Every structure is written in C-alpha cells, then in structure tokens.
Amino acid sequence: MAEPQAAPVSSLPAATEHPKPHTKKAPELPILERKNWLIYLLYVRRDYDECKAVIKEQLQESHGLCEYAVYVQALIFRLEGKIQESLELFQTCSILNPRSADNLKQVARSLFLLGKHKAAIEVYNEAAKLDEKDWEISHNLGVCYMYLKHFNKARDQLNNALELNRHDLTYMMLGKIHLLEGEMDKAIEIYKKAVEFSPENTDLLTTLGLLYLQLGDYQKAFEHLGNALTYDPGNYKATLAAGSMMQAHGDFDVALSKYRVVASTAPESPPLWNNIGMCFFGKKKYVAAISCLKRANYLAPFDWKILYNLGLVHLTMQQYASAFHFLSAAINFQPKMGELYMLLAVALTNLEDIENAKRSYEQAVALDKCNPLVNLNYAVLLYNQGDKKGALCQYQEMEKKVNAVKERSTLDFDPEMVEVAQKMGAALQVGESLVWTKPSKDSKSKQRAALSGKSYSTQQPLGTNQALGQAMSSAAGYGKTMQLPPGAGASAPLAKPPSLPLEPEPGSEMSPEEPSAPTGAEEQRKEKRKSRQAAD
Amino acid sequence: MVYVDEIDMDEEGIAEMMLDENAIAQVARPGTSLKLPGTSQGGGPSPAVRPVTQSGRPITGFVRPSTQSGRPGTVEQAIKTPRTSLTARPITSASGRYVRLGTASMLTNPDGPFINLSRLNLAKYAQKPKLAKALFEYIFHHENDVKNALDLAALATEHAQFKDWWWKVQIGKCYYRLGLYREAEKQFKSALKQQDMVDTVLYLAKVYLRLDQPVTALNLFKQGLDRFPGEVTLICGIARIYEEMNNISSAAEYYKDVLKQDNTHVEAIACIGSNHFYSDQPEIALRFYRRLLQMGVYNCQLFNNLGLCCFYAQQYDMTLSSFERALFLAENEEETADVWYNLGHVAVGIGDVNLAYQCFKLTLVNNNDYAEAYNNLAVLEMRKGHIEQARALLLTASSLAPHMYEPHFNFAVLSEKVGDLQRSYTAAQKSEEAFPGHVDTQQLLKQLKQHFAML
C-alpha cells in the first residue's frame, strides 16, 4: 500500500495555494469540494482508514454538505458490509443532489442488497427517468425482477441491458433465468454468445460445459471445461465435472488424479468424496469405495445419490442388509426413481423377502420408462418363483424397451445383461424374436437355465450395475456440480434441476457430541463414590 | 467420608479465569499456551467432522472436573454463557465449592462439629507429628479451613526442621488453594529435591498449568517419567496437556502408551474411542467402547456412544437396543436430550425425516438450550420449505452457541437465497470466525464481497 499521506492536514494549505502556472489567482474552489481529489485517491488505493479521517474532517468543515464525501463514506460502509448505514448516507446524497441518477442508483442498489427488491425496483425506475441510456439500471432491474419471480419482465430488462452494453454478468443472469424456466437450449444459446463475447471467463466456460454435459454432448462439454481448466487449473467445479466425465468413460486413474488436485482445497465436499468413492468402485477397490462414500454421507446425510451409490457398492459386496438400509434411505429422499426400487428389490430377494421384492419391482416397472434392466431383473425373479407367464410378460416389456433404445441411439448394452437375457429367452422359448446383435450362445437345457437364472438373480445386478454405477456416479457428479446446493457451498449461478430440492447443509452433523463428554463426568463420579467407600 | 483427591480437584471459577493474571506472556506463541486454542497442529479432524465445545476445542472423550474447554473473554461473557459450557460442573464465581464441601460435611454429624478449630492450640499439636498429620488432613479436607491448616503445617514443618517432604507438599497445597502459585511452586520443588514422588510431580505440573506454561509442565512430566518409567498418571497428564493444546495426534499417542501400561484405563479408552469415531473409523471406536462395557462401566453415555458406533459401523442389530438402554439409564434431562438428539441422527440416516423431526423436538423438550437440535430442526424445516421457521430456529441456535459455525453458515445461505445480503454477510463472518478453514464459507464471503464492490 501507499504510505499514509504525510499529514494531509498540514499539506492542505500547500495544496490549495499551489501556484498555478498562469498569473491569475487560482480559482477558489468552494470549501465543499476542495478535497474530493484526495478522498478519491485514498478510496481507490483502498486506504480506507485515512480516507475516513479526511472525510470526517471535510464534513466538519462543510457542515455535512459535501456530497462526494458522503458518497464515498457510504461506499466504504458498503464494502464493510454495513448496508443499512450506507443506505442512509446514499439517501442523504440524493437529497443533496436530487438530479443525479448515480445517487438514485446507489440507493436502489443498497435496497437490493438488503433484500427489499420491490422498493429497489421503484427507485431504479426513478433513476431510469433521469438517465435513459444506462445498462446498469436495466441489468439491476432484471435481477430484482428475477428475485421476485417475474421472469418475463426480467428477461426484457436484461435483453435491454445487453443492447445498451454487453457484460458477462448480464449474460449469466439471463442464462440463469432460462434455466429457472427450464429452457435448456435457450440457455445454451445465451451462454454460447457470452463465451464468444468473453472467451476467458472461467465461470461462463464451466457453466456452458456443465450444460453440455447434461445434454450428453461430451465432446463440446470437454472442450469448454478444458478451456476453463487451462485458464484456472484449480477451478473446483470444472475439475469435478471433468473428473466425472472421465469416470463415465472409465478413466478412473486420470479422474482420481484430477480429484487429488482439488481434494486439498475442498477437503469436506460431499460430491467430491462421492466421485472419489465411485472411482475406487470402478477400480474394484470396494472397501476404499465404501469408506469414501461413507465420509461423503456423513458430510451430507440428505443426498440420495450418495446413498444410492452406497447401496450399490454394498450389493456388489453382497452385504444385503446394509444395501437395503441405504437404498431405502435413498428412496425416502427420492421416491420417484425406478432404478432405486429395482435395486431395493434385488436386495430384498437376497434377504428372502419375496413378497416385498415383488411389490418393489411393481413400483419400479411403474416408474421406469427406458431401462430394460428393470424388467429383466423382474423376469428373472418371476421365473425363479415358477411364474413363467409373468416372466414372459416382463421379458416382452424388456424387448420393447430395447427396441426403443436401439432406435434412439447406438447405446451398447452391457454384455452380461445380453447374456442373461438370451438365457432367459431360451428358457422361455421366445429366443427367436430377439433383437440382440450378438450371436446367441447355444441354448442351454431348461434346468441349467433355471439354475443360471437363479444364480444370476443374485449376481445379475453386479455386472450391469457397473455400467449403472458409473452412469450414476457421473450423474451424481455433474448433477451435483451442476447446481451444487448451497449446502455444498457453491452457488452455481445455475438453475437447479427439479430433481433436487434445496439441500440444506449438513447442519451440525454431530454425533456423540456431549454424551461422550459426560462419560467422563460419570466416571469421575464413580471414582468419587469408590473413594468415599474407601474412606468409609 | 468426604475425601477428594486434591490432584483432580481443579476448578477455576469465573473470578480465577477472568480476574487474575498469572500468565507471564500476554500473547504467547501458538503452541506454547493453553489460553489460545490456536490452530490444531496435530491434524485432528476439523469442526466439519468433529463437534466443538468452544471455538476451536474439539469435544473430548472424557470429562474431568478440571476440564477447561476454552475460556470466556470477559466477565460479562462468562455470566451470559450457559454455566456448564466451560467446565465439567456449573461454574461458580470463585471456587466456592470448597466452602460448600465443608458445610456439607457438617450435616453428617447431627450433634455439631467434631472439633472446634478456633479453640485448638495448633502450636501444641505441631509438636506431635503423629497427631499433627491426621489433624492437618482433617482441617484441610474435611473442614476446608485452609488458613488454619497452613498455620498448623508451618508450625509442624518448623518442628521437623524442614526435613519432611510431606509437610512441604501440604504447605504447597495450601498455597495453591490460596492462589499463591509461585510460593506453592517453591514448596513443591524443594519437596521434590528431598524425595521423588509421583504426587509431587503432579502437583507441580498443576501449578505450571495454572501459570499457563504447558511446555514447562510437559518437560516436568517427562523428567518424572525418567524417574518412574511407565507411570500411568504421568503419561496421562502429558496426553491431557496435548489435548488441551489441540494436538490430537500426539495426545492419542500418549493415550496409547497409557493403555500399554494399564489396559483398563477408562479415560484413555474413551479418548481413543472418540478419536477413532471422528476419523472415519467407527468400527474401531466400537471395539474401544465395547471394552469399556466389558469392564463393567454401565451408564447412559456409554450406551449412547455404543449406539452411535453401531449405527455408523453398520451393526444394525445392536443400534436401537443400545439407545433404548441409554434412554433408560439417563439420570437427568440433559442426558435424555443427548440420546434423543442422536436418535434424530439415526432417523436422518435411514431417511425418515418425520421421525427425525420428532426426535429433535423431543431433544428440545428435554433440554431447551440445545443449539445443535435447533440447527438441525431448521435444516428439516428448510427442506419442507418453511423459510421463516427455519430462520427463527437458526437465530436461536446461533445465539445459544456462538461458537458453532453451522447455524451461522446456514443462516448466511438462507439469507443469500432470499437476497438479504447484509444479514448473510454478518452471519458468514461469524461462521468464518468460528471455523476459519471452512471452504464454503470462504466462497460465500467472496461472492458477497463481489456484490458489495460492484456498482
């Protein structure tokens, strides 16, 4: 910092008597404005203490009528977070100079910072009458309308601001509004324009990358996230998103090295630990995966994705009681998801509760629309229970889904799933109509099939789950990074997908809190009793 | 009848904490003083994982009467905070319990006191060492009349020509009680020169801790360990000091040494158990607490901890029965509240939000000043979308426990959502004060400052 102005008070006469080159006497500045240059200099140097001293002196001399001193004092208060005081001072400013749009803008800005959006809009409208061509007024009006949920008005104002003067922030807010209204493609258009306008803004790049990721356009997502990471290698959100993409493609080691970079900067981030856990799961290090996922769950007990992953890993480890526990917890937080019910049913099958497993499958089939695995698992269960007819029914449902998926994309099916499906087909004698591209193996005898079906009903989810698990982990990854709920601290300037409500932060996730402490007190008392007896 | 070991009797009242200045260094270097909790150099778990009692002191596994978890800044603050937040017992203005012990002991004799002290001729009794020692013990421990005890001890030590270490230690104890720490230190040191005793080392270490010189106390303990290798009380003393200084990893090492010597040491087992629990190893913590159970410890806290360890170690068959036992054994409403609070966490763990809600409510019914329960209720209310309720609960929580970062942070996030950036900023600042290393708080503050700086 600059050294404090050497006694500005004493230097003041010098400053005023500074002989100007022309012979005429320097024009006498009115006493009110005499030291504005100094106030400004100190303020932009962030020498706030000195600045306050000069302002105080100036206000005493001018009996509080120096507009600029009051204005800067208010700015300093705002920087210190004392919005209420700064609002009062800005109001003083606008009384001193009612024709200035700046003062009105600042009053409105203070109101906005206090959360009084309606009042802020009124004052901004006043300011807009004084100054027609100011992008800030339009931009801030847009933001205020956004808080009040008047999205149409907000959009118009922000577009207006963009026409007057283009700024990154305006683009950000506009994109946010589109996302809040659920228009992904429009939001992407906006962000594209924004990135063209300022290609080095990591926030914009990250957000755009995440949007592409949600649409499944990996190529473009990778490009934008990579750019963001080039400009800012330690960017937490971009790293997490990039890592989850690598995970989705099975590069677990690369993803882990990415995560290692951010693990030191954000050691208590649930999404990060969730993704690390799923990396270990992909590398078949199940115990490490469980410990990472459990840490994530301890830090964020309301996050269904972590619970889902925990259930999945426990199914893989064939610990069905724990798997049931985590999956049912996940269902409590996210009741509208087919795969959860399917996995729950798999756990129930292994816990020998066939009735509830059937119910759970029913629920899963009712909720799920595009995952053939659900029907296949259900078919296997029914077949093992001897209900051939129901099994056939589910099998046909599965075929429908498979056909639909094949038409839509060239998704590769998990080979294990295909194999089991063929066996089922053979067992149910419908194998001819199959849609699988792979040549089917020799159909086995029925008993074998039944047996294999039996054995598969236990192992079945394993292989397929890997694909699912990876998909989940990445989904969890970008779902989380996408909107990083306030609990997880980040406040991505993005809409929240409706699937996840506001997730409060894991409050005081305390555990044996005080109770563990009194243990000691208790012991102490015990010892005292003993000693008393001894004394007796 | 009323004998309590002087070594473990270490209570500071408000007056001692605030109004006497025995520490030499006002601003000591971090790691050399007990007054500044400072940063944990031992790499213990952060407040995001392990709850804290006062700013920066993680909760310990074992409470002793001399446990000091943090100190209030001013007398006013000390009076305002809950009475048990700094010591194991409700705090008093000066260590008045010594006086009360005396009065309590009177009640045991229905026909008045056993000896009338004012009528004794102490000089006469000081001549007879056999009588003098017993009489001193009576006066000091039963009557709690430190001045008369000191008179008697002074006469007796003169009679013994200053050659009896026992009298020196007693005089030192009297001085310590009277608050004359330097004089006490002299007596204990000279007693140590005469005769190496574990007790004397412990007394001297107590004096040094009172003078806020933990490093001196540590050196003294280590010298004592050279004289008495493997003495449990000395190792345990070292571990306690490290724990006071927030150096959890060294403390755990020394507690393990204690267990190598004495594998039934309750304090060491409890501390190591709670350390393991908070460093992601509930299974190992469970083994330690089960060990306590095998040793015949049978109280509410132990079963509560067992229940928690079982739940987090996924031993679901034992979880709820342990908590039931803990509820049954709870001796007062605070303990019941603790158990319900933890049951609320179990309910959150199985995803049953309504049950969790009821549990936290019951916590508050049993103990109205339970800040953590207020905070967690607020989180549940937020999930339901009741913003105003959540806000009120968080305000209550942060006023009850200003040292907890969670209510402040939650309040900041909530305010930021509705756009009240000023309140959000003040709350975030408090959160940062309570837990400087919290990443999310830092991000929030950065964002708010951007808002304030922007025109």
GROMACS .gro file of C-alpha atoms in nm, chain B residues 85-323:
model
  239
  621SER     CA    1  -2.006  -2.472   2.882
  622LEU     CA    2  -1.658  -2.413   3.019
  623THR     CA    3  -1.610  -2.663   3.297
  624ALA     CA    4  -1.746  -3.001   3.386
  625ARG     CA    5  -1.960  -2.855   3.664
  626PRO     CA    6  -2.170  -2.544   3.674
  627ILE     CA    7  -1.922  -2.264   3.707
  628THR     CA    8  -1.913  -2.051   4.022
  629SER     CA    9  -1.788  -1.703   4.085
  630ALA     CA   10  -1.483  -1.817   4.276
  631SER     CA   11  -1.405  -2.173   4.366
  632GLY     CA   12  -1.676  -2.173   4.625
  633ARG     CA   13  -1.728  -2.543   4.627
  634TYR     CA   14  -1.452  -2.596   4.882
  635VAL     CA   15  -1.660  -2.398   5.124
  636ARG     CA   16  -1.969  -2.595   5.038
  637LEU     CA   17  -1.789  -2.922   5.090
  638GLY     CA   18  -1.719  -2.810   5.441
  639THR     CA   19  -2.078  -2.725   5.509
  640ALA     CA   20  -2.197  -3.049   5.359
  641SER     CA   21  -1.971  -3.243   5.589
  642MET     CA   22  -2.121  -3.072   5.894
  643LEU     CA   23  -2.455  -3.222   5.812
  644THR     CA   24  -2.315  -3.566   5.868
  645ASN     CA   25  -2.270  -3.507   6.238
  646PRO     CA   26  -2.604  -3.431   6.392
  647ASP     CA   27  -2.454  -3.301   6.718
  648GLY     CA   28  -2.246  -3.029   6.563
  649PRO     CA   29  -1.886  -3.025   6.453
  650PHE     CA   30  -1.634  -3.277   6.571
  651ILE     CA   31  -1.362  -3.030   6.665
  652ASN     CA   32  -1.392  -2.660   6.720
  653LEU     CA   33  -1.093  -2.525   6.528
  654SER     CA   34  -1.080  -2.185   6.688
  655ARG     CA   35  -1.014  -2.339   7.024
  656LEU     CA   36  -0.722  -2.555   6.921
  657ASN     CA   37  -0.373  -2.463   7.023
  658LEU     CA   38  -0.201  -2.551   6.697
  659ALA     CA   39   0.148  -2.497   6.832
  660LYS     CA   40   0.093  -2.776   7.083
  661TYR     CA   41  -0.028  -3.026   6.825
  662ALA     CA   42   0.251  -2.937   6.584
  663GLN     CA   43   0.494  -3.088   6.832
  664LYS     CA   44   0.341  -3.432   6.790
  665PRO     CA   45   0.391  -3.542   6.427
  666LYS     CA   46   0.159  -3.841   6.455
  667LEU     CA   47  -0.129  -3.625   6.567
  668ALA     CA   48  -0.036  -3.331   6.350
  669LYS     CA   49  -0.062  -3.518   6.020
  670ALA     CA   50  -0.405  -3.656   6.092
  671LEU     CA   51  -0.527  -3.324   6.226
  672PHE     CA   52  -0.396  -3.141   5.920
  673GLU     CA   53  -0.576  -3.380   5.687
  674TYR     CA   54  -0.893  -3.324   5.886
  675ILE     CA   55  -0.867  -2.949   5.879
  676PHE     CA   56  -0.773  -2.931   5.513
  677HIS     CA   57  -1.001  -3.189   5.357
  678HIS     CA   58  -1.294  -3.200   5.594
  679GLU     CA   59  -1.324  -2.850   5.728
  680ASN     CA   60  -1.167  -2.683   5.426
  681ASP     CA   61  -1.011  -2.424   5.656
  682VAL     CA   62  -0.701  -2.351   5.452
  683LYS     CA   63  -0.565  -2.077   5.676
  684ASN     CA   64  -0.568  -2.282   5.996
  685ALA     CA   65  -0.429  -2.579   5.805
  686LEU     CA   66  -0.147  -2.362   5.677
  687ASP     CA   67  -0.069  -2.237   6.029
  688LEU     CA   68  -0.051  -2.591   6.157
  689ALA     CA   69   0.165  -2.702   5.864
  690ALA     CA   70   0.404  -2.411   5.911
  691LEU     CA   71   0.450  -2.493   6.278
  692ALA     CA   72   0.491  -2.863   6.204
  693THR     CA   73   0.747  -2.815   5.930
  694GLU     CA   74   0.946  -2.591   6.159
  695HIS     CA   75   0.934  -2.861   6.420
  696ALA     CA   76   1.060  -3.112   6.169
  697GLN     CA   77   1.344  -2.873   6.079
  698PHE     CA   78   1.228  -2.856   5.719
  699LYS     CA   79   1.335  -3.212   5.656
  700ASP     CA   80   0.996  -3.366   5.598
  701TRP     CA   81   0.889  -3.353   5.231
  702TRP     CA   82   0.530  -3.436   5.324
  703TRP     CA   83   0.481  -3.110   5.513
  704LYS     CA   84   0.632  -2.917   5.226
  705VAL     CA   85   0.383  -3.067   4.986
  706GLN     CA   86   0.098  -2.984   5.223
  707ILE     CA   87   0.212  -2.623   5.253
  708GLY     CA   88   0.236  -2.611   4.877
  709LYS     CA   89  -0.121  -2.739   4.851
  710CYS     CA   90  -0.239  -2.470   5.091
  711TYR     CA   91  -0.064  -2.200   4.890
  712TYR     CA   92  -0.212  -2.337   4.569
  713ARG     CA   93  -0.557  -2.315   4.716
  714LEU     CA   94  -0.496  -1.963   4.828
  715GLY     CA   95  -0.381  -1.874   4.479
  716LEU     CA   96  -0.015  -1.812   4.568
  717TYR     CA   97   0.121  -2.015   4.279
  718ARG     CA   98   0.484  -1.907   4.289
  719GLU     CA   99   0.512  -1.985   4.660
  720ALA     CA  100   0.348  -2.320   4.602
  721GLU     CA  101   0.595  -2.391   4.323
  722LYS     CA  102   0.885  -2.324   4.565
  723GLN     CA  103   0.750  -2.568   4.819
  724PHE     CA  104   0.685  -2.844   4.568
  725LYS     CA  105   1.028  -2.802   4.412
  726SER     CA  106   1.202  -2.828   4.743
  727ALA     CA  107   0.992  -3.133   4.830
  728LEU     CA  108   1.095  -3.293   4.500
  729LYS     CA  109   1.461  -3.235   4.583
  730GLN     CA  110   1.415  -3.430   4.900
  731GLN     CA  111   1.207  -3.714   4.776
  732ASP     CA  112   1.088  -3.817   4.430
  733MET     CA  113   0.716  -3.873   4.447
  734VAL     CA  114   0.464  -3.901   4.166
  735ASP     CA  115   0.215  -3.689   4.358
  736THR     CA  116   0.457  -3.403   4.391
  737VAL     CA  117   0.525  -3.405   4.018
  738LEU     CA  118   0.152  -3.391   3.951
  739TYR     CA  119   0.106  -3.102   4.193
  740LEU     CA  120   0.392  -2.910   4.039
  741ALA     CA  121   0.254  -2.968   3.690
  742LYS     CA  122  -0.080  -2.837   3.810
  743VAL     CA  123   0.089  -2.519   3.925
  744TYR     CA  124   0.258  -2.476   3.588
  745LEU     CA  125  -0.066  -2.527   3.403
  746ARG     CA  126  -0.227  -2.265   3.622
  747LEU     CA  127   0.057  -2.033   3.527
  748ASP     CA  128  -0.016  -2.120   3.164
  749GLN     CA  129   0.319  -2.285   3.095
  750PRO     CA  130   0.228  -2.614   2.928
  751VAL     CA  131   0.573  -2.670   2.782
  752THR     CA  132   0.730  -2.650   3.129
  753ALA     CA  133   0.471  -2.893   3.257
  754LEU     CA  134   0.545  -3.132   2.971
  755ASN     CA  135   0.918  -3.123   3.046
  756LEU     CA  136   0.846  -3.186   3.411
  757PHE     CA  137   0.630  -3.486   3.328
  758LYS     CA  138   0.898  -3.625   3.102
  759GLN     CA  139   1.157  -3.588   3.380
  760GLY     CA  140   0.914  -3.762   3.610
  761LEU     CA  141   0.884  -4.043   3.358
  762ASP     CA  142   1.262  -4.088   3.370
  763ARG     CA  143   1.234  -4.138   3.744
  764PHE     CA  144   0.921  -4.352   3.730
  765PRO     CA  145   0.923  -4.525   3.392
  766GLY     CA  146   0.577  -4.618   3.274
  767GLU     CA  147   0.385  -4.430   3.544
  768VAL     CA  148   0.031  -4.407   3.413
  769THR     CA  149  -0.076  -4.082   3.577
  770LEU     CA  150   0.224  -3.901   3.432
  771ILE     CA  151   0.166  -4.030   3.077
  772CYS     CA  152  -0.198  -3.944   3.110
  773GLY     CA  153  -0.104  -3.594   3.226
  774ILE     CA  154   0.105  -3.545   2.912
  775ALA     CA  155  -0.181  -3.665   2.694
  776ARG     CA  156  -0.424  -3.427   2.863
  777ILE     CA  157  -0.196  -3.130   2.804
  778TYR     CA  158  -0.161  -3.218   2.437
  779GLU     CA  159  -0.534  -3.248   2.409
  780GLU     CA  160  -0.580  -2.908   2.574
  781MET     CA  161  -0.342  -2.764   2.317
  782ASN     CA  162  -0.542  -2.923   2.035
  783ASN     CA  163  -0.260  -3.151   1.935
  784ILE     CA  164  -0.483  -3.454   1.894
  785SER     CA  165  -0.237  -3.687   1.725
  786SER     CA  166   0.029  -3.656   1.999
  787ALA     CA  167  -0.241  -3.690   2.262
  788ALA     CA  168  -0.358  -4.013   2.101
  789GLU     CA  169  -0.001  -4.148   2.101
  790TYR     CA  170   0.033  -4.089   2.474
  791TYR     CA  171  -0.309  -4.232   2.548
  792LYS     CA  172  -0.197  -4.545   2.364
  793ASP     CA  173   0.110  -4.555   2.588
  794VAL     CA  174  -0.125  -4.538   2.885
  795LEU     CA  175  -0.314  -4.838   2.752
  796LYS     CA  176   0.008  -5.032   2.708
  797GLN     CA  177   0.068  -4.992   3.080
  798ASP     CA  178  -0.287  -5.015   3.206
  799ASN     CA  179  -0.538  -5.161   2.966
  800THR     CA  180  -0.839  -5.073   3.176
  801HIS     CA  181  -0.776  -4.700   3.192
  802VAL     CA  182  -1.122  -4.559   3.128
  803GLU     CA  183  -1.010  -4.211   3.029
  804ALA     CA  184  -0.761  -4.333   2.770
  805ILE     CA  185  -1.006  -4.581   2.622
  806ALA     CA  186  -1.279  -4.321   2.594
  807CYS     CA  187  -1.050  -4.063   2.435
  808ILE     CA  188  -0.904  -4.302   2.180
  809GLY     CA  189  -1.250  -4.434   2.105
  810SER     CA  190  -1.390  -4.092   2.031
  811ASN     CA  191  -1.083  -4.005   1.820
  812HIS     CA  192  -1.138  -4.312   1.607
  813PHE     CA  193  -1.506  -4.236   1.570
  814TYR     CA  194  -1.436  -3.891   1.435
  815SER     CA  195  -1.163  -4.004   1.200
  816ASP     CA  196  -1.392  -4.228   0.993
  817GLN     CA  197  -1.327  -4.545   1.188
  818PRO     CA  198  -1.647  -4.622   1.378
  819GLU     CA  199  -1.571  -4.995   1.381
  820ILE     CA  200  -1.254  -4.943   1.583
  821ALA     CA  201  -1.429  -4.694   1.809
  822LEU     CA  202  -1.693  -4.957   1.866
  823ARG     CA  203  -1.431  -5.201   1.990
  824PHE     CA  204  -1.296  -4.949   2.237
  825TYR     CA  205  -1.639  -4.871   2.375
  826ARG     CA  206  -1.724  -5.240   2.395
  827ARG     CA  207  -1.410  -5.280   2.600
  828LEU     CA  208  -1.548  -5.022   2.842
  829LEU     CA  209  -1.869  -5.220   2.856
  830GLN     CA  210  -1.681  -5.539   2.935
  831MET     CA  211  -1.507  -5.362   3.220
  832GLY     CA  212  -1.841  -5.305   3.384
  833VAL     CA  213  -1.896  -4.939   3.304
  834TYR     CA  214  -2.270  -4.906   3.283
  835ASN     CA  215  -2.411  -4.564   3.215
  836CYS     CA  216  -2.614  -4.359   2.974
  837GLN     CA  217  -2.321  -4.203   2.790
  838LEU     CA  218  -2.153  -4.532   2.718
  839PHE     CA  219  -2.464  -4.688   2.568
  840ASN     CA  220  -2.529  -4.375   2.371
  841ASN     CA  221  -2.180  -4.392   2.223
  842LEU     CA  222  -2.219  -4.763   2.160
  843GLY     CA  223  -2.542  -4.697   1.972
  844LEU     CA  224  -2.377  -4.433   1.757
  845CYS     CA  225  -2.076  -4.650   1.681
  846CYS     CA  226  -2.303  -4.944   1.595
  847PHE     CA  227  -2.508  -4.734   1.358
  848TYR     CA  228  -2.214  -4.580   1.179
  849ALA     CA  229  -2.032  -4.913   1.168
  850GLN     CA  230  -2.346  -5.068   1.018
  851GLN     CA  231  -2.416  -5.309   1.303
  852TYR     CA  232  -2.787  -5.252   1.277
  853ASP     CA  233  -2.893  -5.524   1.517
  854MET     CA  234  -2.736  -5.351   1.817
  855THR     CA  235  -2.809  -4.989   1.739
  856LEU     CA  236  -3.156  -4.923   1.870
  857SER     CA  237  -3.129  -5.150   2.170
  858SER     CA  238  -2.824  -4.955   2.283
  859PHE     CA  239  -3.012  -4.630   2.251
   0.00000   0.00000   0.00000
